[in-house]
Amino acid sequence: MRTYKRVIMVVISGLGIGPAPDAGKFMDRGADTVGDLNAHFRARLQLPNLSRLGLARLHPLYQAAPEILDHTQQWRMRPRAVGKSRLEGYWELLGVPTTTELTALPRGLAPELIQEIARFAGHPVLVNRPYSRPRLLLDWGTRAVAAGAILVATSGGADLVLTAHENLVPPPELERVGHFARDLLDCQAGLRIGQVVTVPFTGRTPVDFTYRLTDRHEYNMAVPHATLLDQLRAAGIYVNTDPQTLTENGLQVVQLGKAAMAGERRDPEKMGQALMAADARLGEIIPQVTNQDLLVVTADYGAAPDFPGDGPTREWLPLLVYSPLGDDWRWTPRLLGDISIIVKDSFGLK
């Protein structure tokens, strides 16, 4: 099998293709992101570039089947990380599946930790329990404004969200609180929190309170060991994670996450529109794939928009591979983490 000068890895987060074998363990039996979008959009869901790469070979689509590009291959993979959070999906994609469960927060943080955050912030802290993000502003936004408070909510899992009205707690101040909370939680023995997220909100009344996503920031738990990106850099292979410009060699990672954000909020209309925008971006990339390139299109978790609850869903994930010259590809990927093996193999690394 030949090696490549460049690997372009496009990650369309949220693009699940049906319940994984262990979906029942996560109460996700029946979750099917593409199936939900098919049902909501029917023929309006146009994904010509994903179709050209063979997505319909992995999951039925409503649109008429286009001619699939020559020299493509398709597989479906299952995640094996012990959890299904966004962070764990991304880590596994980079070859680091979690084997120890993160700390679930079904009742929020311990009161003494909330007091530490409030003391550092100089603002009261309200909520401290699981809450969906849209309901959080509807139920607590007015009280947060009246008290000049920071709202702290959990996903029920291992993620923590801090939000406050931007006029009362400016975004840079909220970011400092997020950094503090991350450091504080990392110092707690036996506490493994995947993500601390800060995102301000704006608006005057509950009906128009909205998150300012351009000021959203994530503070992730440190990855337990070297990822695919670390290994490539150590081998002298250039890694570019800027999705705006494609590098001429090495690994180019293009992360497209807006569809997943809508799916996690269980908004099929916005998710489908975002997925079609991601497909259009893919349409810009495909013509730039040369004979020395390998294009890898995948997802790091599912986000079924019509499934109960919110957040990621445990699903099979697509792997679509294309190179204009083709190759004698002998890969047999079955797990999400196998993608890291494919990328290293493509550069002649073991």
Coordinates of C-alpha atoms in Angstrom, one line a residue:
M1 CA 0.0 0.0 0.0
R2 CA 1.4 3.4 -0.9
T3 CA 1.9 6.3 1.4
Y4 CA 0.4 9.8 0.9
K5 CA 1.8 13.3 1.1
R6 CA -1.3 14.7 2.7
V7 CA -4.3 13.3 4.6
I8 CA -7.4 15.5 4.8
M9 CA -9.6 14.3 7.7
V10 CA -13.0 15.9 7.8
V11 CA -14.9 15.4 11.0
I12 CA -18.6 16.0 10.8
S13 CA -19.5 15.8 14.5
G14 CA -23.0 14.4 15.2
L15 CA -23.3 12.3 12.0
G16 CA -24.5 9.1 13.6
I17 CA -25.9 6.3 11.4
G18 CA -28.0 4.2 13.7
P19 CA -27.8 2.7 17.2
A20 CA -24.4 1.1 18.2
P21 CA -24.5 -2.4 19.6
D22 CA -24.1 -1.1 23.1
A23 CA -26.7 1.8 22.7
G24 CA -29.0 0.2 25.3
K25 CA -26.3 0.7 28.0
F26 CA -26.6 4.4 27.4
M27 CA -30.4 4.4 27.1
D28 CA -29.9 5.2 23.4
R29 CA -31.6 2.2 21.8
G30 CA -33.2 3.4 18.6
A31 CA -31.1 6.6 18.2
D32 CA -30.5 7.3 14.5
T33 CA -29.3 10.7 13.5
V34 CA -29.5 10.3 9.7
G35 CA -32.8 8.4 10.1
D36 CA -34.2 11.4 12.2
L37 CA -33.1 13.8 9.5
N38 CA -34.5 11.7 6.7
A39 CA -37.9 11.6 8.5
H40 CA -37.9 15.4 9.2
F41 CA -36.6 16.6 5.8
R42 CA -37.4 13.8 3.3
A43 CA -36.3 15.1 -0.1
R44 CA -35.3 18.4 1.3
L45 CA -32.2 16.8 2.8
Q46 CA -29.6 17.2 0.0
L47 CA -26.2 15.8 0.7
P48 CA -24.7 15.4 -2.7
N49 CA -21.0 15.3 -1.6
L50 CA -21.5 12.8 1.2
S51 CA -23.5 10.8 -1.3
R52 CA -20.7 10.9 -3.9
L53 CA -18.4 9.4 -1.2
G54 CA -20.9 6.6 -0.6
L55 CA -22.8 7.5 2.6
A56 CA -25.9 5.8 1.3
R57 CA -24.1 2.5 1.3
L58 CA -24.0 2.8 5.1
H59 CA -27.5 4.4 5.7
P60 CA -30.4 5.0 3.3
L61 CA -31.0 8.6 2.2
Y62 CA -34.1 10.1 0.6
Q63 CA -32.3 11.8 -2.2
A64 CA -31.8 10.1 -5.5
A65 CA -28.6 8.1 -5.5
P66 CA -25.9 10.0 -7.3
E67 CA -22.9 8.4 -9.1
I68 CA -20.4 7.5 -6.4
L69 CA -16.8 8.6 -7.0
D70 CA -14.4 6.0 -8.2
H71 CA -11.8 4.9 -5.7
T72 CA -13.9 5.3 -2.6
Q73 CA -14.4 2.9 0.3
Q74 CA -17.0 3.0 3.1
W75 CA -17.1 1.4 6.6
R76 CA -19.2 1.9 9.7
M77 CA -17.4 1.9 13.1
R78 CA -18.6 1.7 16.6
P79 CA -17.2 3.6 19.6
R80 CA -15.7 1.7 22.5
A81 CA -15.0 4.5 25.0
V82 CA -16.7 3.9 28.3
G83 CA -18.7 7.1 27.9
K84 CA -20.4 9.0 25.1
S85 CA -19.4 12.6 25.7
R86 CA -18.1 14.9 23.0
L87 CA -14.7 14.9 24.6
E88 CA -14.5 11.1 24.7
G89 CA -15.6 10.8 21.1
Y90 CA -12.9 13.2 19.9
W91 CA -10.2 11.5 22.0
E92 CA -11.2 8.1 20.6
L93 CA -11.0 9.4 17.1
L94 CA -7.4 10.4 17.9
G95 CA -6.6 7.0 19.2
V96 CA -7.2 7.5 22.9
P97 CA -10.5 5.8 24.0
T98 CA -11.3 6.2 27.6
T99 CA -11.2 3.1 29.7
T100 CA -12.1 4.7 33.1
E101 CA -15.5 6.4 33.5
L102 CA -15.7 10.1 33.9
T103 CA -17.5 11.4 37.0
A104 CA -21.3 11.7 36.5
L105 CA -22.9 14.7 38.1
P106 CA -26.6 13.8 38.6
R107 CA -26.8 16.1 41.6
G108 CA -24.3 18.8 40.6
L109 CA -21.0 19.6 42.3
A110 CA -20.4 19.4 46.1
P111 CA -21.6 22.6 47.8
E112 CA -18.1 23.4 49.0
L113 CA -16.8 23.5 45.4
I114 CA -19.7 25.8 44.4
Q115 CA -18.8 28.1 47.3
E116 CA -15.2 28.2 46.0
I117 CA -16.3 29.2 42.5
A118 CA -18.7 31.8 43.9
R119 CA -15.9 33.2 46.1
F120 CA -13.5 33.5 43.2
A121 CA -16.1 34.9 40.8
G122 CA -17.4 37.5 43.3
H123 CA -20.9 36.5 42.1
P124 CA -23.6 34.2 43.5
V125 CA -23.9 30.8 41.8
L126 CA -27.3 29.4 41.1
V127 CA -28.8 26.0 39.9
N128 CA -26.0 23.4 40.4
R129 CA -27.9 20.5 39.0
P130 CA -28.6 18.8 35.6
Y131 CA -30.4 21.1 33.2
S132 CA -31.0 21.3 29.4
R133 CA -29.3 24.4 28.1
P134 CA -32.5 25.9 26.5
R135 CA -34.5 25.4 29.6
L136 CA -31.8 26.8 31.8
L137 CA -32.3 30.3 30.4
L138 CA -36.1 30.0 30.3
D139 CA -36.3 29.0 34.0
W140 CA -33.3 30.8 35.5
G141 CA -32.3 33.6 33.2
T142 CA -34.4 36.3 34.9
R143 CA -33.2 35.2 38.4
A144 CA -29.6 35.3 37.1
V145 CA -30.0 38.9 35.9
A146 CA -31.7 40.0 39.1
A147 CA -29.0 38.5 41.3
G148 CA -26.0 39.2 39.1
A149 CA -25.4 35.5 39.3
I150 CA -23.6 32.8 37.4
L151 CA -25.7 29.8 36.5
V152 CA -23.9 26.5 36.8
A153 CA -25.5 23.4 35.4
T154 CA -24.4 19.9 34.5
S155 CA -25.3 17.6 31.7
G156 CA -26.1 14.9 34.2
G157 CA -22.9 13.4 32.9
A158 CA -19.3 14.7 33.3
D159 CA -19.7 18.2 31.7
L160 CA -20.2 21.5 33.5
V161 CA -21.7 24.7 31.9
L162 CA -21.2 28.1 33.4
T163 CA -23.3 31.0 31.9
A164 CA -24.2 34.5 33.0
H165 CA -25.6 37.6 31.3
E166 CA -22.9 39.3 29.4
N167 CA -23.8 42.8 30.7
L168 CA -23.3 41.6 34.3
V169 CA -20.5 39.2 33.9
P170 CA -18.5 40.2 30.8
P171 CA -17.2 37.2 28.7
P172 CA -13.5 37.7 29.7
E173 CA -14.5 37.6 33.3
L174 CA -16.6 34.4 32.7
E175 CA -13.7 32.8 31.0
R176 CA -11.5 33.5 34.0
V177 CA -14.1 31.7 36.2
G178 CA -14.1 28.8 33.7
H179 CA -10.3 28.5 34.0
F180 CA -10.5 28.6 37.8
A181 CA -13.3 26.0 37.9
R182 CA -11.2 23.7 35.6
D183 CA -8.1 24.0 37.8
L184 CA -10.2 23.5 40.9
L185 CA -11.9 20.3 39.6
D186 CA -8.6 18.9 38.4
C187 CA -7.2 19.1 42.0
Q188 CA -10.1 17.0 43.5
A189 CA -9.0 13.4 44.1
G190 CA -11.4 10.9 42.4
L191 CA -13.2 13.6 40.3
R192 CA -12.9 13.3 36.6
I193 CA -14.9 16.1 34.8
G194 CA -14.6 15.9 31.0
Q195 CA -15.5 19.5 30.1
V196 CA -16.1 22.9 31.7
V197 CA -17.9 25.1 29.2
T198 CA -18.4 28.9 29.6
V199 CA -20.9 30.7 27.4
P200 CA -22.5 34.1 28.1
F201 CA -26.1 34.9 27.3
T202 CA -27.8 38.0 26.1
G203 CA -31.3 39.4 25.9
R204 CA -33.8 41.2 28.1
T205 CA -36.6 38.6 28.8
P206 CA -36.9 34.8 28.9
V207 CA -38.3 34.7 25.5
D208 CA -35.3 36.4 23.9
F209 CA -32.5 35.2 26.2
T210 CA -30.0 33.5 23.9
Y211 CA -26.5 32.1 24.3
R212 CA -23.7 34.1 22.6
L213 CA -22.0 31.1 21.0
T214 CA -19.2 33.1 19.5
D215 CA -17.9 33.6 23.1
R216 CA -18.3 29.9 24.0
H217 CA -15.2 28.3 25.4
E218 CA -14.3 24.7 26.5
Y219 CA -11.8 23.7 29.1
N220 CA -11.1 20.0 28.7
M221 CA -9.6 17.5 31.1
A222 CA -6.1 16.6 30.1
V223 CA -5.8 13.7 27.6
P224 CA -4.3 10.7 29.5
H225 CA -1.6 10.0 26.9
A226 CA -0.3 11.0 23.5
T227 CA -2.9 11.4 20.7
L228 CA -2.6 10.8 17.0
L229 CA -1.7 14.5 16.6
D230 CA 1.1 14.2 19.1
Q231 CA 2.5 11.1 17.5
L232 CA 2.5 12.7 14.0
R233 CA 4.2 15.8 15.3
A234 CA 6.8 13.7 17.1
A235 CA 7.5 12.0 13.8
G236 CA 8.1 15.3 12.0
I237 CA 4.8 15.3 10.1
Y238 CA 3.0 18.6 9.9
V239 CA -0.4 18.9 11.6
N240 CA -2.9 21.7 10.7
T241 CA -6.1 22.0 12.6
D242 CA -7.2 25.3 11.1
P243 CA -10.3 24.5 9.0
Q244 CA -10.1 27.7 6.9
T245 CA -7.0 26.9 4.9
L246 CA -5.7 23.5 3.8
T247 CA -2.1 22.6 4.4
E248 CA -0.1 21.4 1.4
N249 CA 1.2 18.3 3.2
G250 CA 0.9 16.4 6.4
L251 CA -2.4 16.0 8.3
Q252 CA -5.2 18.5 7.7
V253 CA -8.0 18.3 10.3
V254 CA -11.3 20.0 9.3
Q255 CA -13.8 19.9 12.2
L256 CA -17.4 20.7 11.3
G257 CA -19.4 20.8 14.5
K258 CA -22.5 23.1 14.0
A259 CA -24.7 20.2 13.0
A260 CA -23.8 18.4 16.2
M261 CA -24.6 21.4 18.4
A262 CA -28.1 21.6 16.8
G263 CA -28.6 17.9 17.2
E264 CA -27.6 18.0 20.9
R265 CA -30.3 20.7 21.4
R266 CA -32.7 18.4 19.6
D267 CA -33.5 20.8 16.7
P268 CA -33.8 18.7 13.5
E269 CA -34.4 21.6 11.3
K270 CA -31.3 23.5 12.3
M271 CA -29.2 20.3 12.3
G272 CA -30.2 19.4 8.8
Q273 CA -29.4 22.9 7.6
A274 CA -26.0 22.8 9.3
L275 CA -25.3 19.3 7.9
M276 CA -26.1 20.5 4.4
A277 CA -23.7 23.4 5.0
A278 CA -21.1 20.9 6.1
D279 CA -21.8 18.9 2.9
A280 CA -21.2 22.1 0.9
R281 CA -17.8 22.6 2.6
L282 CA -17.0 19.1 1.7
G283 CA -17.9 20.0 -1.9
E284 CA -15.2 22.6 -1.8
I285 CA -12.6 20.2 -0.5
I286 CA -13.1 17.2 -2.8
P287 CA -11.8 19.0 -6.0
Q288 CA -8.6 19.9 -4.0
V289 CA -7.8 16.2 -3.3
T290 CA -4.9 15.3 -5.5
N291 CA -3.3 12.0 -6.5
Q292 CA -1.0 12.4 -3.5
D293 CA -3.8 12.9 -1.0
L294 CA -6.2 10.7 1.0
L295 CA -9.5 12.1 2.1
V296 CA -11.0 10.7 5.2
V297 CA -14.5 11.8 6.2
T298 CA -15.9 10.6 9.6
A299 CA -17.7 11.6 12.8
D300 CA -16.7 11.4 16.4
Y301 CA -20.2 10.9 17.9
G302 CA -23.9 10.9 17.1
A303 CA -26.5 13.5 18.0
A304 CA -29.9 12.2 17.0
P305 CA -32.1 15.3 16.9
D306 CA -35.5 13.6 17.5
F307 CA -34.3 11.3 20.3
P308 CA -35.4 12.0 23.9
G309 CA -33.1 14.0 26.1
D310 CA -30.2 16.1 24.9
G311 CA -26.5 15.6 24.2
P312 CA -24.6 13.0 22.2
T313 CA -26.1 9.6 21.3
R314 CA -24.3 6.2 21.1
E315 CA -24.4 5.3 17.4
W316 CA -22.5 3.7 14.6
L317 CA -20.3 6.2 12.8
P318 CA -19.4 6.5 9.1
L319 CA -15.9 6.3 7.6
L320 CA -15.7 7.4 4.0
V321 CA -12.3 7.2 2.3
Y322 CA -11.3 8.6 -1.2
S323 CA -8.2 9.1 -3.2
P324 CA -8.2 9.8 -7.0
L325 CA -5.8 7.1 -7.8
G326 CA -7.3 4.6 -5.4
D327 CA -5.2 1.9 -3.7
D328 CA -5.1 -1.6 -2.5
W329 CA -6.7 -0.6 0.9
R330 CA -6.5 -3.5 3.2
W331 CA -7.9 -1.8 6.3
T332 CA -10.7 -3.4 8.2
P333 CA -11.7 -0.6 10.6
R334 CA -14.4 -1.7 13.1
L335 CA -13.7 0.8 16.0
L336 CA -13.6 4.6 15.9
G337 CA -10.1 4.5 17.2
D338 CA -9.0 2.5 14.1
I339 CA -9.0 5.8 12.2
S340 CA -5.7 6.8 13.9
I341 CA -4.2 3.6 12.7
I342 CA -5.3 4.4 9.1
V343 CA -3.8 7.9 9.3
K344 CA -0.5 6.7 10.6
D345 CA -0.4 3.9 8.0
S346 CA -1.0 6.5 5.3
F347 CA 2.2 8.3 6.3
G348 CA 4.1 5.0 6.6
L349 CA 4.1 5.1 10.4
K350 CA 3.4 2.2 12.8

